[in-house]
Every structure is written in structure tokens, then in C-alpha cells.
C-alpha positions as a LaTeX table, in Angstrom:
\begin{tabular}{lrrr}
\hline
Residue & $x$ (\AA) & $y$ (\AA) & $z$ (\AA) \\
\hline
Met1 & 116.32 & 142.55 & 37.73 \\
Asn2 & 114.69 & 144.56 & 40.49 \\
Asn3 & 112.39 & 141.64 & 41.24 \\
Lys4 & 115.36 & 139.30 & 41.65 \\
Leu5 & 117.05 & 141.81 & 43.94 \\
Thr6 & 113.91 & 142.18 & 45.99 \\
Lys7 & 113.55 & 138.40 & 46.42 \\
Lys8 & 117.20 & 138.12 & 47.45 \\
Ile9 & 116.81 & 140.86 & 50.06 \\
Val10 & 113.65 & 139.21 & 51.49 \\
Ser11 & 115.39 & 135.83 & 51.67 \\
Thr12 & 118.36 & 137.38 & 53.45 \\
Leu13 & 116.10 & 139.11 & 55.99 \\
Leu14 & 114.21 & 135.88 & 56.69 \\
Leu15 & 117.50 & 134.02 & 57.29 \\
Val16 & 118.71 & 136.74 & 59.67 \\
Leu17 & 115.39 & 136.63 & 61.53 \\
Leu18 & 115.57 & 132.85 & 61.84 \\
Leu19 & 119.11 & 132.98 & 63.20 \\
Phe20 & 117.98 & 135.65 & 65.69 \\
Leu21 & 115.14 & 133.47 & 66.94 \\
Thr22 & 117.49 & 130.53 & 67.23 \\
Ala23 & 119.87 & 132.56 & 69.36 \\
Cys24 & 117.07 & 133.77 & 71.64 \\
Asn25 & 115.11 & 130.55 & 72.16 \\
Gly26 & 117.57 & 127.73 & 72.05 \\
Thr27 & 120.97 & 126.35 & 71.25 \\
Tyr28 & 122.33 & 125.57 & 67.80 \\
Tyr29 & 124.51 & 122.50 & 67.87 \\
Ser30 & 127.75 & 122.28 & 65.86 \\
Asp31 & 126.80 & 118.81 & 64.64 \\
Gly32 & 124.03 & 120.34 & 62.57 \\
Ser33 & 121.04 & 119.30 & 64.73 \\
Trp34 & 118.24 & 121.81 & 65.15 \\
Phe35 & 117.71 & 124.10 & 68.16 \\
Arg36 & 115.74 & 123.23 & 71.34 \\
Val37 & 113.33 & 125.46 & 73.24 \\
His38 & 114.75 & 126.83 & 76.47 \\
Arg39 & 113.19 & 125.40 & 79.63 \\
Asp40 & 113.60 & 126.43 & 83.23 \\
Ala41 & 115.56 & 124.06 & 85.45 \\
Pro42 & 113.31 & 121.75 & 87.48 \\
His43 & 112.40 & 123.00 & 90.94 \\
Val44 & 114.14 & 120.83 & 93.53 \\
Val45 & 114.87 & 121.11 & 97.23 \\
Lys46 & 118.36 & 122.43 & 97.88 \\
Pro47 & 119.69 & 121.09 & 101.19 \\
Glu48 & 120.83 & 123.62 & 103.75 \\
Thr49 & 123.80 & 121.36 & 104.28 \\
Pro50 & 125.33 & 120.50 & 100.88 \\
Gly51 & 125.21 & 116.77 & 100.17 \\
Lys52 & 122.91 & 115.98 & 103.07 \\
Met53 & 119.13 & 116.33 & 103.28 \\
Thr54 & 117.22 & 116.57 & 106.53 \\
Ser55 & 114.14 & 114.45 & 107.15 \\
Gln56 & 111.91 & 117.38 & 106.26 \\
Glu57 & 113.83 & 118.02 & 103.04 \\
Leu58 & 113.45 & 114.37 & 102.02 \\
Ile59 & 109.68 & 114.53 & 102.59 \\
Gln60 & 109.46 & 117.84 & 100.71 \\
Thr61 & 111.30 & 116.28 & 97.77 \\
Leu62 & 108.88 & 113.36 & 97.77 \\
Ile63 & 105.91 & 115.77 & 97.86 \\
Leu64 & 107.27 & 117.78 & 94.90 \\
Ala65 & 107.35 & 114.57 & 92.86 \\
Val66 & 103.89 & 113.44 & 94.02 \\
Asn67 & 102.38 & 116.86 & 93.25 \\
Asp68 & 104.05 & 116.76 & 89.81 \\
Gln69 & 105.82 & 120.03 & 90.58 \\
Thr70 & 109.11 & 118.33 & 89.79 \\
Pro71 & 109.77 & 115.50 & 87.34 \\
Val72 & 110.14 & 112.25 & 89.27 \\
Gly73 & 113.61 & 111.66 & 87.83 \\
Ser74 & 114.79 & 115.12 & 88.86 \\
Ala75 & 113.44 & 114.67 & 92.37 \\
Phe76 & 115.19 & 111.32 & 92.62 \\
Glu77 & 118.51 & 112.70 & 91.39 \\
Ser78 & 118.31 & 115.63 & 93.80 \\
Ile79 & 118.44 & 113.24 & 96.78 \\
Pro80 & 122.07 & 112.63 & 97.83 \\
Leu81 & 123.16 & 109.15 & 96.77 \\
Arg82 & 123.93 & 107.93 & 100.26 \\
Gln83 & 120.33 & 108.77 & 101.28 \\
Arg84 & 118.78 & 106.66 & 98.51 \\
Glu85 & 121.56 & 104.18 & 97.80 \\
Thr86 & 119.34 & 101.07 & 97.90 \\
Val87 & 116.45 & 102.64 & 95.99 \\
Thr88 & 116.25 & 102.39 & 92.20 \\
Leu89 & 114.67 & 105.08 & 90.01 \\
Ser90 & 112.09 & 102.52 & 88.89 \\
Ala91 & 111.07 & 101.73 & 92.49 \\
Phe92 & 110.99 & 105.43 & 93.41 \\
Thr93 & 108.80 & 106.21 & 90.40 \\
Lys94 & 106.36 & 103.44 & 91.28 \\
Tyr95 & 106.34 & 104.53 & 94.92 \\
Val96 & 105.40 & 108.07 & 93.86 \\
Ser97 & 102.53 & 106.64 & 91.77 \\
Leu98 & 101.38 & 104.64 & 94.80 \\
Ile99 & 101.25 & 107.77 & 96.96 \\
Arg100 & 99.38 & 109.65 & 94.24 \\
Arg101 & 96.77 & 106.89 & 94.39 \\
Gly102 & 96.42 & 107.49 & 98.12 \\
Val103 & 96.26 & 111.30 & 98.21 \\
Met104 & 94.12 & 111.83 & 95.07 \\
Gln105 & 94.62 & 115.61 & 95.26 \\
Pro106 & 97.73 & 117.84 & 95.63 \\
Ile107 & 99.36 & 117.56 & 99.05 \\
Thr108 & 98.95 & 120.82 & 100.97 \\
Ser109 & 101.10 & 120.12 & 104.04 \\
Phe110 & 102.83 & 117.43 & 106.06 \\
Ser111 & 103.34 & 116.72 & 109.76 \\
Val112 & 104.97 & 114.21 & 112.08 \\
Val113 & 102.48 & 111.65 & 113.42 \\
Ser114 & 101.65 & 111.55 & 117.12 \\
Gln115 & 103.50 & 109.17 & 119.43 \\
Glu116 & 100.31 & 107.14 & 119.86 \\
Thr117 & 99.92 & 106.74 & 116.10 \\
Arg118 & 103.61 & 105.92 & 115.72 \\
Asp119 & 103.33 & 103.16 & 118.33 \\
Ala120 & 100.28 & 101.69 & 116.56 \\
Leu121 & 102.00 & 101.78 & 113.16 \\
Thr122 & 105.18 & 100.23 & 114.54 \\
Glu123 & 103.22 & 97.39 & 116.13 \\
Gln124 & 101.28 & 96.80 & 112.92 \\
Ile125 & 104.38 & 96.75 & 110.74 \\
Ser126 & 106.35 & 94.60 & 113.18 \\
Ala127 & 103.80 & 91.80 & 112.77 \\
Gln128 & 104.82 & 91.45 & 109.12 \\
Ser129 & 108.33 & 90.09 & 109.68 \\
Asp130 & 111.44 & 90.54 & 111.81 \\
Ala131 & 113.05 & 92.62 & 109.06 \\
Ser132 & 110.04 & 94.94 & 108.91 \\
Ala133 & 110.08 & 95.24 & 112.71 \\
Glu134 & 113.68 & 96.44 & 112.58 \\
Leu135 & 112.84 & 99.00 & 109.89 \\
Ala136 & 109.76 & 100.22 & 111.75 \\
Ala137 & 111.87 & 100.83 & 114.85 \\
Ile138 & 114.12 & 103.29 & 112.98 \\
Ser139 & 111.35 & 104.96 & 110.96 \\
Gln140 & 109.94 & 108.46 & 111.16 \\
Phe141 & 106.27 & 108.64 & 110.11 \\
Tyr142 & 104.59 & 111.60 & 108.43 \\
His143 & 101.02 & 112.50 & 107.54 \\
Leu144 & 100.70 & 113.96 & 104.03 \\
Thr145 & 97.63 & 116.21 & 104.15 \\
Phe146 & 95.30 & 116.82 & 101.21 \\
Leu147 & 91.65 & 117.65 & 100.53 \\
Asp148 & 89.42 & 114.67 & 99.71 \\
Glu149 & 86.47 & 114.62 & 97.33 \\
Thr150 & 84.28 & 116.34 & 99.96 \\
Arg151 & 86.90 & 119.11 & 100.39 \\
Arg152 & 87.71 & 117.88 & 103.87 \\
Glu153 & 91.22 & 117.40 & 105.16 \\
Ala154 & 92.50 & 113.85 & 104.88 \\
Ser155 & 95.95 & 112.31 & 105.21 \\
Phe156 & 98.11 & 109.51 & 103.88 \\
Thr157 & 101.01 & 108.11 & 105.93 \\
Val158 & 104.55 & 107.63 & 104.65 \\
Ala159 & 107.87 & 107.01 & 106.39 \\
Ile160 & 111.59 & 107.51 & 106.04 \\
Gln161 & 114.31 & 105.77 & 107.99 \\
Val162 & 117.18 & 107.05 & 110.14 \\
Asp163 & 120.46 & 105.15 & 110.40 \\
Ala164 & 122.69 & 104.69 & 113.46 \\
Asp165 & 124.55 & 107.94 & 112.67 \\
Gly166 & 121.31 & 109.92 & 112.58 \\
Leu167 & 121.24 & 110.24 & 108.78 \\
Pro168 & 117.71 & 110.09 & 107.34 \\
Tyr169 & 117.36 & 107.98 & 104.21 \\
Met170 & 114.87 & 106.15 & 101.99 \\
Ser171 & 115.11 & 102.40 & 102.48 \\
Gly172 & 114.95 & 100.22 & 99.39 \\
Glu173 & 113.63 & 97.34 & 101.47 \\
Trp174 & 110.84 & 99.49 & 102.92 \\
Ile175 & 109.75 & 100.64 & 99.47 \\
Ser176 & 110.02 & 97.20 & 97.83 \\
Thr177 & 107.98 & 95.58 & 100.62 \\
Thr178 & 105.31 & 98.24 & 100.22 \\
Leu179 & 105.28 & 97.88 & 96.44 \\
Arg180 & 104.92 & 94.10 & 96.69 \\
Leu181 & 101.71 & 94.53 & 98.64 \\
Tyr182 & 100.56 & 97.23 & 96.21 \\
Asp183 & 101.08 & 94.85 & 93.29 \\
Phe184 & 98.91 & 92.29 & 95.08 \\
Leu185 & 96.13 & 94.88 & 95.48 \\
Glu186 & 96.23 & 95.68 & 91.79 \\
Leu187 & 96.09 & 92.00 & 90.83 \\
Tyr188 & 93.27 & 91.32 & 93.30 \\
Phe189 & 90.96 & 94.04 & 92.03 \\
Ser190 & 91.93 & 93.38 & 88.42 \\
Ala191 & 90.86 & 89.73 & 88.81 \\
Ile192 & 87.53 & 90.87 & 90.27 \\
Gly193 & 87.05 & 93.45 & 87.51 \\
Thr194 & 87.59 & 90.87 & 84.78 \\
Gly195 & 85.57 & 88.19 & 86.55 \\
Asp196 & 88.53 & 85.81 & 86.63 \\
Val197 & 87.57 & 83.28 & 89.32 \\
Leu198 & 90.70 & 81.15 & 88.98 \\
Ala199 & 93.06 & 84.14 & 89.17 \\
Leu200 & 91.27 & 85.43 & 92.26 \\
Lys201 & 91.36 & 81.99 & 93.87 \\
Ala202 & 95.14 & 81.78 & 93.29 \\
Leu203 & 95.60 & 85.14 & 95.04 \\
Leu204 & 93.41 & 84.13 & 97.99 \\
Gln205 & 95.39 & 80.91 & 98.33 \\
Gln206 & 98.45 & 82.97 & 99.26 \\
Gly207 & 96.86 & 83.84 & 102.60 \\
Glu208 & 96.26 & 80.25 & 103.66 \\
Ala209 & 98.90 & 78.77 & 105.93 \\
Ser210 & 97.60 & 75.20 & 105.83 \\
Thr211 & 98.37 & 72.65 & 103.13 \\
Pro212 & 95.81 & 72.96 & 100.30 \\
Thr213 & 93.04 & 70.33 & 100.35 \\
Val214 & 90.26 & 69.52 & 97.92 \\
Thr215 & 87.72 & 71.02 & 100.33 \\
Met216 & 89.69 & 74.22 & 100.85 \\
Asp217 & 90.29 & 74.57 & 97.13 \\
Lys218 & 86.55 & 74.38 & 96.50 \\
Ala219 & 85.86 & 76.78 & 99.39 \\
Leu220 & 88.24 & 79.35 & 97.88 \\
Glu221 & 86.62 & 78.92 & 94.49 \\
Asn222 & 83.19 & 79.55 & 96.05 \\
Lys223 & 84.58 & 82.59 & 97.83 \\
Ser224 & 86.07 & 83.96 & 94.61 \\
Gln225 & 82.81 & 83.53 & 92.70 \\
Glu226 & 80.73 & 85.13 & 95.46 \\
Thr227 & 83.16 & 88.05 & 95.70 \\
Ile228 & 82.98 & 88.71 & 91.96 \\
Asn229 & 79.19 & 88.43 & 92.00 \\
Phe230 & 78.97 & 90.94 & 94.84 \\
Tyr231 & 81.19 & 93.50 & 93.10 \\
Phe232 & 79.26 & 93.23 & 89.86 \\
Arg233 & 75.90 & 93.60 & 91.62 \\
Arg234 & 76.54 & 95.97 & 94.48 \\
Val235 & 79.82 & 97.89 & 94.22 \\
Ile236 & 79.13 & 101.23 & 92.58 \\
Thr237 & 82.55 & 102.00 & 91.13 \\
Ala238 & 84.75 & 99.70 & 89.07 \\
Ala239 & 86.71 & 97.27 & 91.23 \\
Ile240 & 90.06 & 98.70 & 90.14 \\
Asp241 & 88.94 & 102.24 & 91.04 \\
Tyr242 & 89.37 & 101.66 & 94.74 \\
Lys243 & 90.30 & 104.41 & 97.18 \\
Leu244 & 93.64 & 103.68 & 98.84 \\
Ile245 & 93.40 & 104.61 & 102.51 \\
Ser246 & 96.70 & 103.31 & 103.85 \\
Leu247 & 99.63 & 101.22 & 102.67 \\
Ile248 & 102.65 & 100.35 & 104.80 \\
Pro249 & 104.81 & 97.22 & 104.90 \\
Gly250 & 102.55 & 94.37 & 105.93 \\
Tyr251 & 99.21 & 96.19 & 105.86 \\
Ala252 & 96.93 & 98.01 & 103.44 \\
Ser253 & 93.34 & 99.19 & 103.50 \\
Val254 & 91.15 & 100.39 & 100.66 \\
Glu255 & 87.61 & 101.67 & 100.38 \\
His256 & 84.75 & 101.11 & 97.95 \\
Tyr257 & 81.21 & 102.41 & 97.78 \\
Ala258 & 78.45 & 99.82 & 97.51 \\
Ser259 & 74.67 & 99.96 & 97.52 \\
Ile260 & 73.28 & 98.84 & 100.88 \\
Ser261 & 71.11 & 96.27 & 99.09 \\
Leu262 & 70.48 & 95.12 & 95.55 \\
Gly263 & 68.71 & 97.90 & 93.64 \\
Ser264 & 68.97 & 100.40 & 96.50 \\
Gly265 & 69.95 & 104.01 & 95.81 \\
Arg266 & 71.60 & 104.32 & 99.23 \\
Arg267 & 75.27 & 103.51 & 99.51 \\
Glu268 & 77.70 & 102.44 & 102.20 \\
Asn269 & 81.46 & 102.50 & 102.62 \\
Arg270 & 83.21 & 99.13 & 102.42 \\
Val271 & 86.74 & 98.77 & 103.78 \\
Val272 & 88.89 & 95.93 & 102.49 \\
Thr273 & 92.14 & 95.11 & 104.30 \\
Phe274 & 95.26 & 93.21 & 103.24 \\
Thr275 & 97.66 & 91.76 & 105.81 \\
Asp276 & 101.06 & 90.43 & 104.78 \\
Val277 & 102.83 & 88.16 & 107.26 \\
Asn278 & 106.09 & 86.72 & 105.97 \\
Gly279 & 104.85 & 86.79 & 102.39 \\
Gln280 & 101.40 & 85.32 & 103.09 \\
Ile281 & 98.80 & 87.94 & 102.19 \\
Leu282 & 95.43 & 87.54 & 103.88 \\
Val283 & 92.51 & 89.48 & 102.40 \\
Ser284 & 89.58 & 90.61 & 104.53 \\
Asp285 & 86.88 & 91.54 & 102.03 \\
Lys286 & 83.64 & 90.98 & 103.90 \\
Val287 & 80.91 & 90.07 & 101.44 \\
Pro288 & 77.48 & 89.84 & 103.10 \\
Ser289 & 76.27 & 86.26 & 103.53 \\
Glu290 & 73.40 & 84.82 & 105.52 \\
Leu291 & 72.85 & 81.75 & 107.62 \\
Lys292 & 71.23 & 78.92 & 105.66 \\
Ser293 & 67.80 & 77.83 & 106.80 \\
Glu294 & 68.89 & 74.17 & 106.92 \\
Asp295 & 71.42 & 74.95 & 109.64 \\
Leu296 & 68.63 & 75.64 & 112.12 \\
Asp297 & 67.97 & 71.91 & 112.14 \\
Val298 & 69.89 & 69.83 & 114.72 \\
Tyr299 & 70.52 & 66.12 & 114.19 \\
Gln300 & 71.99 & 63.34 & 116.30 \\
Asp301 & 73.48 & 60.44 & 114.39 \\
Gly302 & 71.32 & 61.32 & 111.39 \\
Ile303 & 68.07 & 61.65 & 113.38 \\
Lys304 & 66.50 & 65.10 & 113.56 \\
Leu305 & 66.03 & 66.29 & 117.15 \\
Phe306 & 64.51 & 69.77 & 116.71 \\
Arg307 & 64.63 & 73.03 & 114.77 \\
Ile308 & 65.86 & 76.23 & 116.41 \\
Gly309 & 63.05 & 78.75 & 116.90 \\
Ser310 & 60.33 & 76.50 & 115.50 \\
Glu311 & 57.04 & 76.16 & 117.36 \\
Glu312 & 56.09 & 73.28 & 115.06 \\
Gln313 & 59.32 & 71.30 & 115.50 \\
Gln314 & 59.82 & 71.33 & 119.27 \\
Thr315 & 61.33 & 68.64 & 121.47 \\
Asp316 & 60.99 & 67.24 & 124.97 \\
Ser317 & 63.00 & 65.53 & 127.67 \\
Lys318 & 61.70 & 62.04 & 126.89 \\
Lys319 & 62.94 & 62.25 & 123.30 \\
Leu320 & 66.38 & 63.47 & 124.27 \\
Glu321 & 66.91 & 61.30 & 127.33 \\
Ala322 & 66.50 & 58.17 & 125.25 \\
Thr323 & 69.93 & 58.80 & 123.72 \\
Leu324 & 71.51 & 61.56 & 125.82 \\
Gly325 & 70.63 & 60.40 & 129.30 \\
Met326 & 69.35 & 62.63 & 132.09 \\
Ala327 & 70.04 & 66.35 & 132.20 \\
Leu328 & 72.85 & 67.25 & 134.57 \\
Gln329 & 70.49 & 69.50 & 136.50 \\
His330 & 66.73 & 70.08 & 136.60 \\
Asn331 & 65.52 & 72.40 & 139.34 \\
Asn332 & 64.49 & 76.01 & 139.96 \\
Lys333 & 67.96 & 77.21 & 139.01 \\
Asn334 & 67.80 & 76.08 & 135.42 \\
Cys335 & 64.05 & 75.73 & 134.87 \\
Arg336 & 61.99 & 78.59 & 136.22 \\
Thr337 & 58.22 & 78.64 & 135.64 \\
Val338 & 56.24 & 81.89 & 135.80 \\
Asn339 & 52.48 & 81.93 & 135.02 \\
Gly340 & 52.73 & 78.48 & 133.49 \\
Gln341 & 55.56 & 79.50 & 131.10 \\
Ala342 & 58.95 & 77.93 & 131.75 \\
Asn343 & 62.29 & 79.35 & 130.66 \\
Phe344 & 64.83 & 76.54 & 130.79 \\
Asn345 & 68.50 & 75.87 & 130.23 \\
Phe346 & 69.51 & 72.20 & 130.20 \\
Arg347 & 72.91 & 70.63 & 129.84 \\
Tyr348 & 73.29 & 67.16 & 128.33 \\
Arg349 & 76.28 & 65.20 & 127.17 \\
Gly350 & 77.79 & 67.31 & 124.37 \\
Ile351 & 74.95 & 69.80 & 124.01 \\
Thr352 & 73.41 & 72.67 & 125.97 \\
Leu353 & 69.84 & 73.79 & 125.23 \\
Ser354 & 67.89 & 76.94 & 126.07 \\
Gly355 & 64.22 & 77.40 & 125.34 \\
Gln356 & 60.68 & 78.10 & 126.46 \\
Gly357 & 57.85 & 75.73 & 127.29 \\
Thr358 & 56.76 & 73.73 & 130.30 \\
Cys359 & 58.40 & 71.87 & 133.17 \\
Asp360 & 56.44 & 69.07 & 134.84 \\
Glu361 & 57.48 & 69.04 & 138.51 \\
His362 & 61.09 & 69.19 & 137.37 \\
Glu363 & 60.85 & 65.67 & 136.02 \\
His364 & 59.94 & 66.31 & 132.42 \\
Trp365 & 60.04 & 69.30 & 130.13 \\
Ala366 & 58.86 & 70.20 & 126.61 \\
Gly367 & 59.10 & 73.26 & 124.43 \\
Met368 & 60.70 & 75.32 & 121.69 \\
Ile369 & 64.50 & 75.52 & 121.58 \\
Tyr370 & 65.91 & 78.94 & 120.77 \\
Ser371 & 69.58 & 78.26 & 121.50 \\
Ala372 & 71.86 & 75.23 & 121.25 \\
Gly373 & 75.55 & 74.95 & 122.07 \\
Ile374 & 77.13 & 71.85 & 120.53 \\
Ser375 & 80.52 & 70.52 & 121.63 \\
Tyr376 & 80.35 & 66.82 & 120.54 \\
Ser377 & 80.65 & 65.38 & 117.05 \\
Asp378 & 77.52 & 63.23 & 117.66 \\
Phe379 & 75.46 & 66.23 & 116.58 \\
Ala380 & 75.26 & 67.92 & 113.19 \\
Leu381 & 73.46 & 70.82 & 111.58 \\
Gly382 & 71.28 & 70.47 & 108.52 \\
Ser383 & 74.14 & 71.20 & 106.12 \\
Gly384 & 76.24 & 68.47 & 107.71 \\
Leu385 & 78.41 & 70.86 & 109.68 \\
Lys386 & 79.64 & 69.37 & 112.97 \\
Val387 & 82.27 & 69.69 & 115.69 \\
Gly388 & 85.60 & 68.07 & 114.82 \\
Met389 & 85.53 & 69.08 & 111.17 \\
Pro390 & 88.42 & 71.10 & 109.70 \\
Val391 & 87.60 & 74.79 & 109.34 \\
Ser392 & 87.65 & 74.36 & 105.55 \\
Glu393 & 84.25 & 72.64 & 105.87 \\
Leu394 & 82.89 & 75.82 & 107.44 \\
Tyr395 & 84.43 & 77.92 & 104.64 \\
Leu396 & 82.90 & 75.59 & 102.07 \\
Arg397 & 79.44 & 76.47 & 103.38 \\
Tyr398 & 80.16 & 80.03 & 104.51 \\
Pro399 & 83.13 & 81.42 & 102.53 \\
Phe400 & 83.28 & 84.67 & 104.54 \\
Ala401 & 83.04 & 83.16 & 108.02 \\
Arg402 & 86.56 & 84.35 & 108.91 \\
Glu403 & 85.80 & 87.93 & 107.83 \\
Ser404 & 82.69 & 87.79 & 110.05 \\
Asn405 & 84.71 & 86.61 & 113.06 \\
Tyr406 & 83.04 & 83.21 & 112.71 \\
Leu407 & 79.58 & 84.64 & 113.40 \\
Ile408 & 77.08 & 84.08 & 110.59 \\
Ala409 & 73.77 & 85.88 & 110.99 \\
Gly410 & 70.49 & 85.86 & 109.10 \\
Asn411 & 66.78 & 86.46 & 109.19 \\
Ile412 & 64.75 & 83.32 & 108.64 \\
Asp413 & 60.95 & 83.25 & 108.81 \\
Gly414 & 61.03 & 86.77 & 110.22 \\
Lys415 & 63.34 & 85.80 & 113.10 \\
Asn416 & 66.93 & 86.94 & 113.71 \\
Val417 & 69.20 & 83.91 & 113.95 \\
Ser418 & 72.94 & 83.33 & 114.12 \\
Leu419 & 75.58 & 80.61 & 114.06 \\
Ala420 & 78.83 & 81.08 & 115.98 \\
Ala421 & 81.74 & 78.73 & 115.39 \\
Gln422 & 84.67 & 78.28 & 117.74 \\
Ile423 & 87.89 & 77.39 & 115.94 \\
Glu424 & 91.04 & 75.95 & 117.51 \\
Gln425 & 94.13 & 74.89 & 115.57 \\
Gly426 & 92.20 & 74.75 & 112.33 \\
Tyr427 & 89.27 & 72.64 & 113.61 \\
Ile428 & 85.71 & 73.38 & 114.74 \\
Thr429 & 85.47 & 72.84 & 118.50 \\
Lys430 & 82.03 & 74.30 & 119.19 \\
Leu431 & 78.92 & 75.41 & 117.30 \\
Thr432 & 76.31 & 77.68 & 118.83 \\
Ile433 & 73.00 & 78.37 & 117.09 \\
Asn434 & 70.90 & 81.16 & 118.52 \\
Met435 & 67.57 & 82.85 & 117.86 \\
Val436 & 66.44 & 86.08 & 119.47 \\
Pro437 & 63.16 & 85.03 & 121.15 \\
\hline
\end{tabular}
């Protein structure tokens, strides 16, 4: 009997204790559901003026979400509706993730950008589209400061807009335009990381304004394959683990670390840029490429004339004059002889030559050519490249010519050589091959 009483008393005490804990730590619902643990209300910025945030308060709210000091949803809801009316929670959440990718570490402070920086950003954004230009004109730009991996101060730039009544707000169009470019970045580096040549080629095609051709399609495929090869061989981190430096409507830049050469322990910073103009995204991802040895050879109508920088494959005036005619000028001004060594510069129909050798009383000359400027389609390089061809033919041979500002360099037989291409309206108008003598 006493045992039963004891058990009953213990059970009663346990029930009382449980009810006490429930009262202290949570809420007991009348529908019979169990209690919840009490949590503090999320920390949000409370505007000095009820229902209206200042520019600084909007930025502080964004920082709280980025730093994960406030749930993203709570930060979003704390912004007055009229100051985020065109922004969805989904877009805001993704925008916060984008900024986190850029700052890497907790944001420690923020500041308004200088007028010089603002002008540069406005100009850069305005090139994207007329709509972006209008948004840039009413934007306030801020640097979000954080400590990078070396514990040095770095910054990431964001912006908010101000309407005609002076009310700061977050533009849905600004955010969506930024996110569209961010999505492209993710797809680009994902394609590289998985070695998907066709997917990468499709992305690169978006930056081409001209109508696709068979040659350009093949050039983009070559470019995609060479890009993937480079990342697998030389880039130290995974392609998708890029460092986001900047991202604004119409422009983004990221950074990777790569070994300076295959097998080298030294590394270099590589910056890749993305430019969006009216929906066409052009990627500038400069993969090292060298001038091909065959393009030191110069032909006329299929007949080899000479090889740039070759002492064995020189030329002379008799050989050239048979098809090109006389040089436009041959005197002390363009053929100067010192101690029996002549430095000459001759201009013929469609080609200009510079070299070293001999001049025979300004009637004949012979020697090694170290520079040739070609402006007629009669001449071709060893790969078949010639003036008058569409630029796609250049890309087919040198996929990263555009990223190199149409200057392809190399070291052949121990000599520094280069090929410069002049492009006008999508066609090659001049080719200049040069060797440093």
C-alpha cells in the first residue's frame, strides 16, 4: 500500500515539474500540440522614422542579413514595403548569397564611394543598356568593408536607388539584372569544372553579335576545349571556387589562382571579366596561347617569300620585284648602311618590310626580314591567315586573340616574336609580324 502511495506521489511531482518547465520555456497550445522553446526576437534595424528607412538603415539591414546576424526573411520583412515593392523574398535571398560570395568574411563597416568611383561605376553600368543607365543615375553606391584571407581590408560594392521624392529603395530590376549575370558566372565555371565543352561553347556563343557560322562555331569549340584544359592543368582551385571581386549590372570580375607554368610551384592571380550588353554576355578569360611557328612564313599566291627572323630563309629585291614591282623608295632615308651592315625599311604594293642585310648602291638589297606589315590579300601566313578574312578565321587559329587585344606573342627558336591583327567591322584589315632583332 505504501509502495503504491509512494509511486503515486512521485508521478504527481513529475507531472507538476513538467508543467512548470512548460510554463517557463514555452507555450502550451489549447489544440493539444506540444510546447516550443522560447527564442529572442530577431535583431532588425528599427527606422528612426516609422515606416521609412534611410539609405544607411537599408544598407545596415542588408549587412545584418549578409553577416547572418538576422534571418534573411526577417531582414526582408523589416524593410518597409514601399522600399522593396518590386523585390521578391526569393530574389533578396539570392542577392544576399551573392554578396556573401563577394565578401567572404563578416562585413565590418560600410562607406559611401568617392565621386570618382561613382562616376566610373555609372559609366560602366550605363554601357549595359538604357534601362541600366537610368538606374545607375539614381543609385547610391557603398563599399562593404571586410578582411580578406590575408587579414587586409577589402571591399565589395553594392547600391541602392533613390526615387524622385528622395525615398531610398531596393530596385527589383537592379537586383534581377545582377542575378542574371551571377547565374551566368555559375553556369560558366560549372561547365569548366565538369569539362562540358558543348555547354561552355553555348555560353560563349551568347557574347557573339554576328550570325553564327561554321568557322565561328568551330572556333568557339576550340576555345572551350582550351579553356577547360587550362583550368584542369594550371588553375589551383576548383573552377567553381572563384573569388568574386565585383558584380554590378552589366559587369562582373572574378579571380583565380593559377600556377605560372605547368608544374611550377609559383602562382599568379588571374582575373576573368564578364560584360553584359543588352543581354549579350562577353567573357574575357585570357588563357595563355603562343604564336605558331608556321605563321612566321610569308607567302604570295602560294609561293613562299621568306621567314621572319630566319638567317637561312632570307630574301632580296630581285625576288620580290619580279611580282611586286619596284620599292616605292630606296635611298639613305629608308636604307642606311653602317660598317657594311644595312638596316632597311621598304614599302611595296600591299606589304612593308623591315630587316637587316646589305644595300648595293641603293639599287638592290638582300637580307633577313624581322618585320612585315601586310595589307593586301595577295599575301598569307603559313597557317593560311590573310587580310580580308572574317575575324572568325583568326579565332579558329588563335581562340584568345580578342582577350589578347589581337596581339599574339611567342618565343620561337629562342627569339621573341609577335603577330598583331587589325580588325575592322569583323574582318582582318592588316597583319603585322614582328621579331625583336
